[in-house]
Amino acid sequence: MRTDTEEPTPAPGAPPDNGADVVDIEIDCLLEAVFRRWGYDFRDYSRAHVRRRLLHRMDMAGMGSVAEMMHRALTDREFFGSLLAALSINVTEMFRDPPFYRALREEIVPRLRTWPFVKIWHAGCATGEEVYSMAIVLREAGLEGRARIYATDFNPEALRRAKDGIYPLEAMRNYTRNYQAAGGEGSFADHYTARYDSALLDRSLRANIVFSEHNLVTDGVFGEMHLIFCRNVLIYFNAQLQARVLDLFHDSLCPGGFLCLGTKESMQFSGHPQAFEQVLAGQKIFRRRLAPGAAREDEP
């Protein structure tokens, strides 16, 4: 008679157990199923990130297994929407990492002036806080009328919130500190209107912003940009996907254009490591090199 602490005896002729984690197998199946059913590809996201988010969503839904959650995600569009939100990367704030924005104001904005018109891409813009931060920087630098910002994300709900430009009023205190530390030239309160418990950003900031769905995993080159932001997104991708996205950014930048990454991100997996130069020590701001012999517009 077997006790509860003993391992079950395999049946004669049964294949050996290779020790694979059942939950990991179920997650592989779920990610493959989501891609084939809905077209969203999370298969090359960091496994630790995906596992943590999925198991948390499973617990919240009161489900007993990832397999049960997979069936629901395939047959219930509304539930899949909640799963999509769980897997989205929406951790952001206005003027996040003030030293970065100060460097942007002091070192990069003067170089942007050398172009007659500037195209900026916020890839993986989430709910839009950093998009509006850049719009404020451009306004205070007098470049608002000479620039267009393309704000993209794969999550339609996040994009809707970004378009609305409405954020919790309680967050404004922290955003104000960030703005001031980032070298803000005026009063941050001039850029929003308080309504009850919410802050509505100045609608005129949206005049030169285009919000659009774009998936870094499955979609292609996005125009010819002078400046690309993708901060604190690559850390959620595995090395293979990071390499693909960095190549996408390379091909989406004009020669001499700038790429801004998060503090814990690098060009390590880029297929074009020699095509970029780091602009500032201590800041993850890179410039796509010009072709040999080409004149730099921001230099005499």
PDB file of C-alpha atoms in Angstrom, residues 125 150-154 159 163 210-214 222:
ATOM      1  CA  CYS A 125       3.675  54.046 -24.920  1.00  0.00           C
ATOM      2  CA  TYR A 150       3.677  58.875 -32.867  1.00  0.00           C
ATOM      3  CA  ALA A 151       2.514  57.026 -29.760  1.00  0.00           C
ATOM      4  CA  THR A 152       1.974  53.287 -30.232  1.00  0.00           C
ATOM      5  CA  ASP A 153       1.054  50.264 -28.162  1.00  0.00           C
ATOM      6  CA  PHE A 154      -0.478  46.866 -28.851  1.00  0.00           C
ATOM      7  CA  LEU A 159      -4.137  53.545 -26.008  1.00  0.00           C
ATOM      8  CA  LYS A 163      -5.742  59.463 -25.812  1.00  0.00           C
ATOM      9  CA  VAL A 210      -0.871  60.492 -33.330  1.00  0.00           C
ATOM     10  CA  PHE A 211      -1.990  57.443 -31.342  1.00  0.00           C
ATOM     11  CA  SER A 212      -1.898  54.137 -33.202  1.00  0.00           C
ATOM     12  CA  GLU A 213      -1.811  50.397 -32.558  1.00  0.00           C
ATOM     13  CA  HIS A 214       1.548  48.807 -33.281  1.00  0.00           C
ATOM     14  CA  PHE A 222       7.662  52.420 -38.379  1.00  0.00           C
TER      15      PHE A 222
END
